[in-house]
């Protein structure tokens, strides 16, 4: 056991069920987009700084969480294969959510100064789904981590095919709203048939061809990955935006940061195999459709698209050129691309209607996900906003992952979490283009 691992000591476990029993026989099928994320797991950690008596821990968890779970029957259920086609569904049997309680032998301030990514991993549950019997396995796990002094971190984990970051964050925020006795702002919306292929499918689009190409890429050789978290102030983002907006007047913080980290990642990548640089961009589609889904839509609503450029043009054009490239690609995006990707995924069904095996959605090229919209810092617990929120995607491989997240500072401030091969991650910490934005580097290190 390493020094960082020994800092977190899980001392108790319990299972929390809903206040009211679920109606017998209730099932919840996972959508085609859910199945597509089957290779990954999600792990989100919410940090708070306040003194919470340990004697109140379990009772409070049971009371507020049980009330919330009444609204989320799939969360307390268990995964199973449907007999008719072999696809995944949830048996909503109210088997409960696994809750772990841990003691962290560190203050929160010491943790942010010295802990690395492998230590943060211990604040959430990382378990692979059983290959055969899933009837007793809890897909959703919550870990309560008490720090010495005034500190608490709550880690939420689940298979990615259950939920995306928006869904998980909304679930957690609703829990804090119940805990405070206020109305839930974004109640859950369960409707997986809302994201299915159309009667007249279209697979002749850029997105459909991109997904088809991704599905044929062989798994990359495993390498040790490392995560670094950067926090950027509103002042520095605003200043940098003013520089690029001379050429791209409508550039957003996401356009800017995607450009900065894409360019920097290309510089530290060795070797560069060809002159073309590609970036896969992930966007949440809930509010981008003509008939938008509620924020509380339960499941996955991520769509991936690719932007590319010749390396020499990125070098010559500089940050403004790359930010403009990202912005133009996203602003010219049409909803038909999203639906055609679903049409293509549905077209890959095998005999009997079984969905095809999942492939690398996060990759194989460098992937950047826009999570600016998350309600992470609205998850107020005992009148305290989170001090920091981190998000990890388990089983990421390939060239790496960039997550652009909100920041506790309101306005244009952002947090960026970057997972790259370890040697590249070390160089990224010293990249001049990133350091010019004067970031604060938080919990980071090998995963």
GROMACS .gro file of C-alpha atoms in nm:
model
  447
    1UNK     CA    1   0.000   0.000   0.000
    2UNK     CA    2   0.141   0.338  -0.105
    3UNK     CA    3   0.150   0.647   0.114
    4UNK     CA    4  -0.134   0.808  -0.082
    5UNK     CA    5  -0.352   0.496  -0.063
    6UNK     CA    6  -0.306   0.469   0.313
    7UNK     CA    7  -0.446   0.821   0.359
    8UNK     CA    8  -0.801   0.699   0.286
    9UNK     CA    9  -0.944   0.435   0.520
   10UNK     CA   10  -1.291   0.296   0.446
   11UNK     CA   11  -1.431   0.191   0.782
   12UNK     CA   12  -1.797   0.113   0.715
   13UNK     CA   13  -2.039   0.018   0.438
   14UNK     CA   14  -2.415   0.020   0.414
   15UNK     CA   15  -2.691  -0.003   0.155
   16UNK     CA   16  -2.949   0.274   0.123
   17UNK     CA   17  -3.290   0.202  -0.033
   18UNK     CA   18  -3.574   0.434  -0.130
   19UNK     CA   19  -3.845   0.558   0.108
   20UNK     CA   20  -4.118   0.389  -0.093
   21UNK     CA   21  -4.097   0.045  -0.254
   22UNK     CA   22  -4.081   0.030  -0.633
   23UNK     CA   23  -4.379  -0.118  -0.812
   24UNK     CA   24  -4.319  -0.491  -0.874
   25UNK     CA   25  -4.181  -0.591  -1.213
   26UNK     CA   26  -4.066  -0.242  -1.315
   27UNK     CA   27  -3.790  -0.248  -1.580
   28UNK     CA   28  -3.588   0.033  -1.735
   29UNK     CA   29  -3.417  -0.035  -2.070
   30UNK     CA   30  -3.089   0.138  -2.147
   31UNK     CA   31  -3.079   0.339  -2.470
   32UNK     CA   32  -2.851   0.291  -2.769
   33UNK     CA   33  -2.638   0.584  -2.649
   34UNK     CA   34  -2.614   0.421  -2.304
   35UNK     CA   35  -2.491   0.096  -2.459
   36UNK     CA   36  -2.235   0.290  -2.664
   37UNK     CA   37  -2.062   0.407  -2.342
   38UNK     CA   38  -2.028   0.054  -2.206
   39UNK     CA   39  -1.646   0.058  -2.186
   40UNK     CA   40  -1.628   0.343  -1.933
   41UNK     CA   41  -1.703   0.440  -1.575
   42UNK     CA   42  -1.770   0.782  -1.419
   43UNK     CA   43  -1.627   0.916  -1.093
   44UNK     CA   44  -1.717   1.263  -0.965
   45UNK     CA   45  -1.584   1.406  -0.636
   46UNK     CA   46  -1.745   1.703  -0.458
   47UNK     CA   47  -1.522   1.869  -0.197
   48UNK     CA   48  -1.664   2.076   0.090
   49UNK     CA   49  -1.491   2.263   0.370
   50UNK     CA   50  -1.693   2.263   0.686
   51UNK     CA   51  -1.706   2.074   1.017
   52UNK     CA   52  -1.960   1.793   1.014
   53UNK     CA   53  -2.005   1.577   1.327
   54UNK     CA   54  -1.940   1.214   1.236
   55UNK     CA   55  -2.222   1.095   1.458
   56UNK     CA   56  -2.468   1.251   1.211
   57UNK     CA   57  -2.317   1.087   0.902
   58UNK     CA   58  -2.514   0.771   0.848
   59UNK     CA   59  -2.847   0.900   0.971
   60UNK     CA   60  -2.833   1.198   0.740
   61UNK     CA   61  -2.734   0.988   0.444
   62UNK     CA   62  -3.018   0.746   0.500
   63UNK     CA   63  -3.280   1.015   0.540
   64UNK     CA   64  -3.211   1.254   0.251
   65UNK     CA   65  -3.072   0.994   0.011
   66UNK     CA   66  -3.363   0.755   0.069
   67UNK     CA   67  -3.605   1.034  -0.014
   68UNK     CA   68  -3.418   1.115  -0.335
   69UNK     CA   69  -3.396   0.752  -0.443
   70UNK     CA   70  -3.776   0.727  -0.442
   71UNK     CA   71  -3.759   0.949  -0.753
   72UNK     CA   72  -3.482   0.743  -0.917
   73UNK     CA   73  -3.593   0.375  -0.937
   74UNK     CA   74  -3.315   0.281  -1.188
   75UNK     CA   75  -3.044   0.401  -0.949
   76UNK     CA   76  -3.142   0.149  -0.681
   77UNK     CA   77  -3.194  -0.135  -0.931
   78UNK     CA   78  -2.963  -0.398  -1.076
   79UNK     CA   79  -2.848  -0.450  -1.434
   80UNK     CA   80  -2.959  -0.754  -1.629
   81UNK     CA   81  -2.978  -0.873  -1.990
   82UNK     CA   82  -3.318  -0.875  -2.154
   83UNK     CA   83  -3.426  -1.223  -2.255
   84UNK     CA   84  -3.572  -1.114  -2.590
   85UNK     CA   85  -3.263  -0.944  -2.736
   86UNK     CA   86  -2.977  -0.961  -2.483
   87UNK     CA   87  -2.958  -0.582  -2.438
   88UNK     CA   88  -2.910  -0.422  -2.099
   89UNK     CA   89  -3.199  -0.312  -1.881
   90UNK     CA   90  -3.238  -0.225  -1.514
   91UNK     CA   91  -3.443  -0.448  -1.291
   92UNK     CA   92  -3.590  -0.178  -1.064
   93UNK     CA   93  -3.605  -0.400  -0.757
   94UNK     CA   94  -3.492  -0.137  -0.503
   95UNK     CA   95  -3.186  -0.340  -0.407
   96UNK     CA   96  -3.028  -0.011  -0.300
   97UNK     CA   97  -2.721   0.207  -0.343
   98UNK     CA   98  -2.392   0.107  -0.181
   99UNK     CA   99  -2.259   0.378   0.053
  100UNK     CA  100  -1.907   0.369   0.196
  101UNK     CA  101  -1.780   0.589   0.479
  102UNK     CA  102  -1.408   0.666   0.495
  103UNK     CA  103  -1.167   0.864   0.708
  104UNK     CA  104  -0.894   1.065   0.534
  105UNK     CA  105  -0.578   1.112   0.739
  106UNK     CA  106  -0.511   1.458   0.601
  107UNK     CA  107  -0.661   1.803   0.613
  108UNK     CA  108  -0.830   1.929   0.301
  109UNK     CA  109  -0.562   2.197   0.248
  110UNK     CA  110  -0.284   1.939   0.276
  111UNK     CA  111  -0.471   1.714   0.033
  112UNK     CA  112  -0.491   1.981  -0.237
  113UNK     CA  113  -0.123   2.064  -0.192
  114UNK     CA  114   0.024   1.715  -0.193
  115UNK     CA  115  -0.220   1.443  -0.304
  116UNK     CA  116  -0.200   1.307  -0.658
  117UNK     CA  117  -0.450   1.151  -0.897
  118UNK     CA  118  -0.400   0.801  -0.759
  119UNK     CA  119  -0.490   0.930  -0.413
  120UNK     CA  120  -0.804   1.103  -0.542
  121UNK     CA  121  -0.901   0.774  -0.702
  122UNK     CA  122  -0.944   0.636  -0.349
  123UNK     CA  123  -1.220   0.888  -0.273
  124UNK     CA  124  -1.456   0.705  -0.507
  125UNK     CA  125  -1.537   0.342  -0.582
  126UNK     CA  126  -1.364   0.193  -0.886
  127UNK     CA  127  -1.514  -0.146  -0.963
  128UNK     CA  128  -1.551  -0.321  -1.296
  129UNK     CA  129  -1.897  -0.456  -1.363
  130UNK     CA  130  -1.910  -0.834  -1.310
  131UNK     CA  131  -1.890  -1.021  -1.640
  132UNK     CA  132  -2.163  -1.266  -1.547
  133UNK     CA  133  -2.384  -1.221  -1.239
  134UNK     CA  134  -2.485  -0.854  -1.191
  135UNK     CA  135  -2.787  -0.930  -0.970
  136UNK     CA  136  -2.612  -0.831  -0.645
  137UNK     CA  137  -2.378  -0.563  -0.780
  138UNK     CA  138  -2.464  -0.200  -0.701
  139UNK     CA  139  -2.406   0.014  -1.014
  140UNK     CA  140  -2.424   0.339  -0.817
  141UNK     CA  141  -2.183   0.386  -0.527
  142UNK     CA  142  -2.136   0.683  -0.296
  143UNK     CA  143  -1.832   0.731  -0.074
  144UNK     CA  144  -1.836   0.980   0.214
  145UNK     CA  145  -1.481   1.090   0.298
  146UNK     CA  146  -1.422   1.281   0.623
  147UNK     CA  147  -1.099   1.481   0.633
  148UNK     CA  148  -0.922   1.588   0.946
  149UNK     CA  149  -1.046   1.927   1.055
  150UNK     CA  150  -1.307   2.094   0.839
  151UNK     CA  151  -1.329   1.884   0.527
  152UNK     CA  152  -1.560   1.645   0.345
  153UNK     CA  153  -1.545   1.487  -0.003
  154UNK     CA  154  -1.835   1.291  -0.149
  155UNK     CA  155  -1.747   1.061  -0.437
  156UNK     CA  156  -2.016   0.938  -0.679
  157UNK     CA  157  -1.942   0.646  -0.913
  158UNK     CA  158  -2.137   0.453  -1.175
  159UNK     CA  159  -2.096   0.277  -1.510
  160UNK     CA  160  -2.097   0.536  -1.788
  161UNK     CA  161  -2.368   0.344  -1.971
  162UNK     CA  162  -2.599   0.433  -1.680
  163UNK     CA  163  -2.544   0.808  -1.692
  164UNK     CA  164  -2.329   1.088  -1.832
  165UNK     CA  165  -2.168   1.372  -1.630
  166UNK     CA  166  -2.475   1.595  -1.666
  167UNK     CA  167  -2.701   1.322  -1.533
  168UNK     CA  168  -2.472   1.238  -1.239
  169UNK     CA  169  -2.424   1.602  -1.141
  170UNK     CA  170  -2.798   1.673  -1.156
  171UNK     CA  171  -2.865   1.365  -0.941
  172UNK     CA  172  -2.614   1.483  -0.681
  173UNK     CA  173  -2.743   1.841  -0.683
  174UNK     CA  174  -3.098   1.713  -0.627
  175UNK     CA  175  -2.972   1.523  -0.324
  176UNK     CA  176  -2.829   1.842  -0.173
  177UNK     CA  177  -3.156   2.024  -0.244
  178UNK     CA  178  -3.353   1.759  -0.056
  179UNK     CA  179  -3.098   1.777   0.225
  180UNK     CA  180  -3.161   2.152   0.252
  181UNK     CA  181  -3.538   2.110   0.229
  182UNK     CA  182  -3.582   2.303  -0.096
  183UNK     CA  183  -3.757   2.206  -0.420
  184UNK     CA  184  -3.564   2.004  -0.674
  185UNK     CA  185  -3.481   2.234  -0.964
  186UNK     CA  186  -3.429   1.959  -1.224
  187UNK     CA  187  -3.637   1.649  -1.148
  188UNK     CA  188  -3.548   1.326  -1.330
  189UNK     CA  189  -3.696   1.259  -1.673
  190UNK     CA  190  -3.699   0.894  -1.780
  191UNK     CA  191  -3.758   0.840  -2.150
  192UNK     CA  192  -3.496   0.625  -2.327
  193UNK     CA  193  -3.723   0.578  -2.634
  194UNK     CA  194  -3.674   0.950  -2.698
  195UNK     CA  195  -3.328   0.878  -2.839
  196UNK     CA  196  -3.384   0.602  -3.097
  197UNK     CA  197  -3.330   0.577  -3.470
  198UNK     CA  198  -3.588   0.727  -3.703
  199UNK     CA  199  -3.834   0.563  -3.938
  200UNK     CA  200  -3.627   0.696  -4.229
  201UNK     CA  201  -3.268   0.664  -4.101
  202UNK     CA  202  -2.980   0.861  -4.249
  203UNK     CA  203  -2.628   0.723  -4.215
  204UNK     CA  204  -2.475   0.933  -4.493
  205UNK     CA  205  -2.341   1.216  -4.277
  206UNK     CA  206  -2.005   1.325  -4.139
  207UNK     CA  207  -2.099   1.201  -3.789
  208UNK     CA  208  -2.219   0.859  -3.907
  209UNK     CA  209  -1.897   0.808  -4.103
  210UNK     CA  210  -1.691   0.927  -3.805
  211UNK     CA  211  -1.859   0.678  -3.571
  212UNK     CA  212  -1.808   0.402  -3.828
  213UNK     CA  213  -1.437   0.483  -3.845
  214UNK     CA  214  -1.403   0.492  -3.465
  215UNK     CA  215  -1.566   0.150  -3.436
  216UNK     CA  216  -1.298  -0.010  -3.653
  217UNK     CA  217  -0.993   0.125  -3.468
  218UNK     CA  218  -0.799  -0.139  -3.278
  219UNK     CA  219  -0.747  -0.089  -2.906
  220UNK     CA  220  -0.423   0.102  -2.841
  221UNK     CA  221  -0.145  -0.053  -2.639
  222UNK     CA  222  -0.205   0.023  -2.269
  223UNK     CA  223   0.012   0.300  -2.124
  224UNK     CA  224   0.020   0.457  -1.781
  225UNK     CA  225  -0.199   0.767  -1.780
  226UNK     CA  226  -0.170   1.070  -1.555
  227UNK     CA  227  -0.421   1.344  -1.474
  228UNK     CA  228  -0.350   1.712  -1.407
  229UNK     CA  229  -0.616   1.961  -1.292
  230UNK     CA  230  -0.578   2.329  -1.383
  231UNK     CA  231  -0.797   2.609  -1.247
  232UNK     CA  232  -0.813   2.933  -1.446
  233UNK     CA  233  -0.942   3.262  -1.307
  234UNK     CA  234  -1.206   3.475  -1.477
  235UNK     CA  235  -0.949   3.753  -1.513
  236UNK     CA  236  -0.708   3.540  -1.715
  237UNK     CA  237  -0.980   3.382  -1.930
  238UNK     CA  238  -1.124   3.726  -2.010
  239UNK     CA  239  -0.779   3.860  -2.097
  240UNK     CA  240  -0.700   3.566  -2.325
  241UNK     CA  241  -1.040   3.583  -2.492
  242UNK     CA  242  -0.979   3.947  -2.580
  243UNK     CA  243  -0.662   3.836  -2.761
  244UNK     CA  244  -0.829   3.570  -2.977
  245UNK     CA  245  -1.152   3.762  -3.036
  246UNK     CA  246  -0.973   3.993  -3.276
  247UNK     CA  247  -0.993   3.704  -3.524
  248UNK     CA  248  -1.285   3.511  -3.369
  249UNK     CA  249  -1.520   3.770  -3.210
  250UNK     CA  250  -1.761   3.511  -3.069
  251UNK     CA  251  -1.502   3.280  -2.914
  252UNK     CA  252  -1.613   3.124  -2.585
  253UNK     CA  253  -1.409   3.003  -2.286
  254UNK     CA  254  -1.450   2.647  -2.418
  255UNK     CA  255  -1.320   2.746  -2.764
  256UNK     CA  256  -1.020   2.911  -2.601
  257UNK     CA  257  -0.933   2.629  -2.361
  258UNK     CA  258  -0.991   2.354  -2.618
  259UNK     CA  259  -0.750   2.541  -2.847
  260UNK     CA  260  -0.489   2.592  -2.573
  261UNK     CA  261  -0.484   2.230  -2.460
  262UNK     CA  262  -0.515   2.079  -2.808
  263UNK     CA  263  -0.217   2.284  -2.925
  264UNK     CA  264  -0.017   2.209  -2.610
  265UNK     CA  265  -0.095   1.836  -2.626
  266UNK     CA  266   0.027   1.827  -2.986
  267UNK     CA  267   0.355   1.991  -2.881
  268UNK     CA  268   0.426   1.736  -2.606
  269UNK     CA  269   0.317   1.438  -2.814
  270UNK     CA  270   0.607   1.232  -2.941
  271UNK     CA  271   0.636   1.136  -3.214
  272UNK     CA  272   0.394   1.320  -3.442
  273UNK     CA  273   0.310   1.055  -3.701
  274UNK     CA  274   0.177   1.286  -3.973
  275UNK     CA  275   0.097   1.646  -4.046
  276UNK     CA  276  -0.275   1.619  -3.958
  277UNK     CA  277  -0.387   1.693  -3.604
  278UNK     CA  278  -0.732   1.578  -3.497
  279UNK     CA  279  -0.946   1.655  -3.192
  280UNK     CA  280  -1.265   1.473  -3.097
  281UNK     CA  281  -1.509   1.712  -2.926
  282UNK     CA  282  -1.786   1.581  -2.701
  283UNK     CA  283  -2.096   1.794  -2.646
  284UNK     CA  284  -2.411   1.745  -2.439
  285UNK     CA  285  -2.703   1.747  -2.681
  286UNK     CA  286  -2.989   1.797  -2.432
  287UNK     CA  287  -3.039   2.168  -2.502
  288UNK     CA  288  -2.912   2.173  -2.860
  289UNK     CA  289  -3.208   1.998  -3.016
  290UNK     CA  290  -3.511   2.169  -3.169
  291UNK     CA  291  -3.722   1.980  -2.915
  292UNK     CA  292  -3.481   1.998  -2.619
  293UNK     CA  293  -3.463   1.739  -2.346
  294UNK     CA  294  -3.494   1.849  -1.982
  295UNK     CA  295  -3.173   1.896  -1.786
  296UNK     CA  296  -3.293   1.603  -1.574
  297UNK     CA  297  -3.298   1.357  -1.866
  298UNK     CA  298  -3.164   1.033  -1.717
  299UNK     CA  299  -2.901   0.857  -1.925
  300UNK     CA  300  -2.647   0.956  -2.188
  301UNK     CA  301  -2.686   1.245  -2.429
  302UNK     CA  302  -2.327   1.297  -2.544
  303UNK     CA  303  -2.236   1.339  -2.909
  304UNK     CA  304  -1.885   1.328  -3.055
  305UNK     CA  305  -1.759   1.518  -3.359
  306UNK     CA  306  -1.414   1.567  -3.504
  307UNK     CA  307  -1.221   1.879  -3.599
  308UNK     CA  308  -0.886   1.857  -3.777
  309UNK     CA  309  -0.610   2.081  -3.905
  310UNK     CA  310  -0.267   2.058  -4.057
  311UNK     CA  311  -0.003   2.094  -3.787
  312UNK     CA  312   0.181   2.370  -3.973
  313UNK     CA  313  -0.140   2.577  -3.998
  314UNK     CA  314  -0.191   2.544  -3.622
  315UNK     CA  315   0.165   2.664  -3.565
  316UNK     CA  316   0.138   2.953  -3.809
  317UNK     CA  317  -0.212   3.066  -3.711
  318UNK     CA  318  -0.152   3.050  -3.340
  319UNK     CA  319  -0.414   3.035  -3.068
  320UNK     CA  320  -0.665   3.261  -3.244
  321UNK     CA  321  -0.666   3.033  -3.550
  322UNK     CA  322  -0.719   2.716  -3.346
  323UNK     CA  323  -0.990   2.875  -3.127
  324UNK     CA  324  -1.165   2.994  -3.443
  325UNK     CA  325  -1.142   2.645  -3.589
  326UNK     CA  326  -1.311   2.494  -3.282
  327UNK     CA  327  -1.573   2.770  -3.268
  328UNK     CA  328  -1.664   2.744  -3.636
  329UNK     CA  329  -1.696   2.367  -3.612
  330UNK     CA  330  -1.933   2.387  -3.316
  331UNK     CA  331  -2.136   2.685  -3.438
  332UNK     CA  332  -2.197   2.520  -3.778
  333UNK     CA  333  -2.311   2.195  -3.616
  334UNK     CA  334  -2.654   2.072  -3.725
  335UNK     CA  335  -2.892   1.850  -3.526
  336UNK     CA  336  -2.911   1.605  -3.817
  337UNK     CA  337  -2.555   1.499  -3.734
  338UNK     CA  338  -2.665   1.383  -3.388
  339UNK     CA  339  -2.964   1.186  -3.514
  340UNK     CA  340  -2.762   1.028  -3.793
  341UNK     CA  341  -2.513   0.898  -3.534
  342UNK     CA  342  -2.802   0.729  -3.352
  343UNK     CA  343  -2.926   0.593  -3.686
  344UNK     CA  344  -2.582   0.447  -3.752
  345UNK     CA  345  -2.552   0.291  -3.405
  346UNK     CA  346  -2.895   0.130  -3.447
  347UNK     CA  347  -2.795   0.001  -3.792
  348UNK     CA  348  -2.517  -0.203  -3.632
  349UNK     CA  349  -2.757  -0.426  -3.442
  350UNK     CA  350  -2.679  -0.794  -3.466
  351UNK     CA  351  -2.909  -1.089  -3.512
  352UNK     CA  352  -3.207  -1.082  -3.277
  353UNK     CA  353  -3.181  -0.704  -3.225
  354UNK     CA  354  -2.874  -0.718  -2.997
  355UNK     CA  355  -2.674  -0.397  -2.992
  356UNK     CA  356  -2.319  -0.424  -3.126
  357UNK     CA  357  -2.036  -0.428  -2.868
  358UNK     CA  358  -1.925  -0.081  -2.751
  359UNK     CA  359  -1.610   0.077  -2.893
  360UNK     CA  360  -1.379   0.362  -2.791
  361UNK     CA  361  -1.603   0.669  -2.781
  362UNK     CA  362  -1.339   0.867  -2.589
  363UNK     CA  363  -1.075   0.839  -2.859
  364UNK     CA  364  -0.870   0.705  -3.017
  365UNK     CA  365  -0.765   1.063  -3.097
  366UNK     CA  366  -0.732   1.329  -2.830
  367UNK     CA  367  -1.082   1.399  -2.694
  368UNK     CA  368  -1.213   1.723  -2.539
  369UNK     CA  369  -1.551   1.727  -2.361
  370UNK     CA  370  -1.744   2.047  -2.297
  371UNK     CA  371  -1.886   2.033  -1.943
  372UNK     CA  372  -1.912   2.408  -1.882
  373UNK     CA  373  -2.286   2.373  -1.829
  374UNK     CA  374  -2.269   2.135  -1.529
  375UNK     CA  375  -2.453   2.244  -1.213
  376UNK     CA  376  -2.160   2.122  -1.004
  377UNK     CA  377  -2.120   2.432  -0.786
  378UNK     CA  378  -2.494   2.461  -0.727
  379UNK     CA  379  -2.474   2.143  -0.519
  380UNK     CA  380  -2.490   2.340  -0.193
  381UNK     CA  381  -2.454   2.132   0.122
  382UNK     CA  382  -2.540   2.291   0.459
  383UNK     CA  383  -2.526   2.633   0.289
  384UNK     CA  384  -2.173   2.565   0.159
  385UNK     CA  385  -2.081   2.557  -0.209
  386UNK     CA  386  -1.832   2.291  -0.316
  387UNK     CA  387  -1.473   2.402  -0.282
  388UNK     CA  388  -1.375   2.193  -0.584
  389UNK     CA  389  -1.539   1.935  -0.812
  390UNK     CA  390  -1.338   1.682  -1.008
  391UNK     CA  391  -1.451   1.434  -1.273
  392UNK     CA  392  -1.271   1.121  -1.392
  393UNK     CA  393  -1.365   0.886  -1.675
  394UNK     CA  394  -1.243   0.533  -1.610
  395UNK     CA  395  -1.072   0.322  -1.880
  396UNK     CA  396  -0.970   0.616  -2.099
  397UNK     CA  397  -0.694   0.518  -2.341
  398UNK     CA  398  -0.556   0.645  -2.670
  399UNK     CA  399  -0.418   0.997  -2.698
  400UNK     CA  400  -0.595   1.130  -2.390
  401UNK     CA  401  -0.889   1.328  -2.255
  402UNK     CA  402  -0.951   1.697  -2.179
  403UNK     CA  403  -1.250   1.789  -1.959
  404UNK     CA  404  -1.352   2.156  -1.949
  405UNK     CA  405  -1.549   2.206  -1.626
  406UNK     CA  406  -1.700   2.499  -1.438
  407UNK     CA  407  -1.509   2.666  -1.157
  408UNK     CA  408  -1.619   2.774  -0.809
  409UNK     CA  409  -1.555   3.130  -0.928
  410UNK     CA  410  -1.869   3.253  -1.101
  411UNK     CA  411  -1.839   3.397  -1.449
  412UNK     CA  412  -1.570   3.292  -1.695
  413UNK     CA  413  -1.347   3.095  -1.457
  414UNK     CA  414  -1.295   2.732  -1.561
  415UNK     CA  415  -1.134   2.409  -1.440
  416UNK     CA  416  -0.963   2.182  -1.693
  417UNK     CA  417  -0.874   1.821  -1.613
  418UNK     CA  418  -0.632   1.662  -1.858
  419UNK     CA  419  -0.551   1.289  -1.873
  420UNK     CA  420  -0.255   1.202  -2.094
  421UNK     CA  421   0.018   0.938  -2.110
  422UNK     CA  422   0.235   1.002  -1.805
  423UNK     CA  423   0.542   1.137  -1.988
  424UNK     CA  424   0.329   1.387  -2.183
  425UNK     CA  425   0.138   1.490  -1.872
  426UNK     CA  426   0.461   1.585  -1.695
  427UNK     CA  427   0.562   1.809  -1.988
  428UNK     CA  428   0.217   1.968  -2.003
  429UNK     CA  429   0.261   2.109  -1.652
  430UNK     CA  430   0.548   2.322  -1.786
  431UNK     CA  431   0.394   2.420  -2.120
  432UNK     CA  432   0.445   2.793  -2.168
  433UNK     CA  433   0.109   2.857  -2.337
  434UNK     CA  434  -0.073   2.707  -2.038
  435UNK     CA  435   0.149   2.870  -1.777
  436UNK     CA  436   0.085   3.212  -1.935
  437UNK     CA  437  -0.275   3.177  -1.816
  438UNK     CA  438  -0.145   3.150  -1.457
  439UNK     CA  439  -0.341   2.839  -1.355
  440UNK     CA  440  -0.362   2.691  -1.010
  441UNK     CA  441  -0.263   2.323  -1.030
  442UNK     CA  442  -0.477   2.106  -0.802
  443UNK     CA  443  -0.481   1.734  -0.715
  444UNK     CA  444  -0.293   1.563  -0.997
  445UNK     CA  445  -0.086   1.256  -1.077
  446UNK     CA  446  -0.096   0.901  -1.209
  447UNK     CA  447  -0.421   0.705  -1.237
   0.00000   0.00000   0.00000
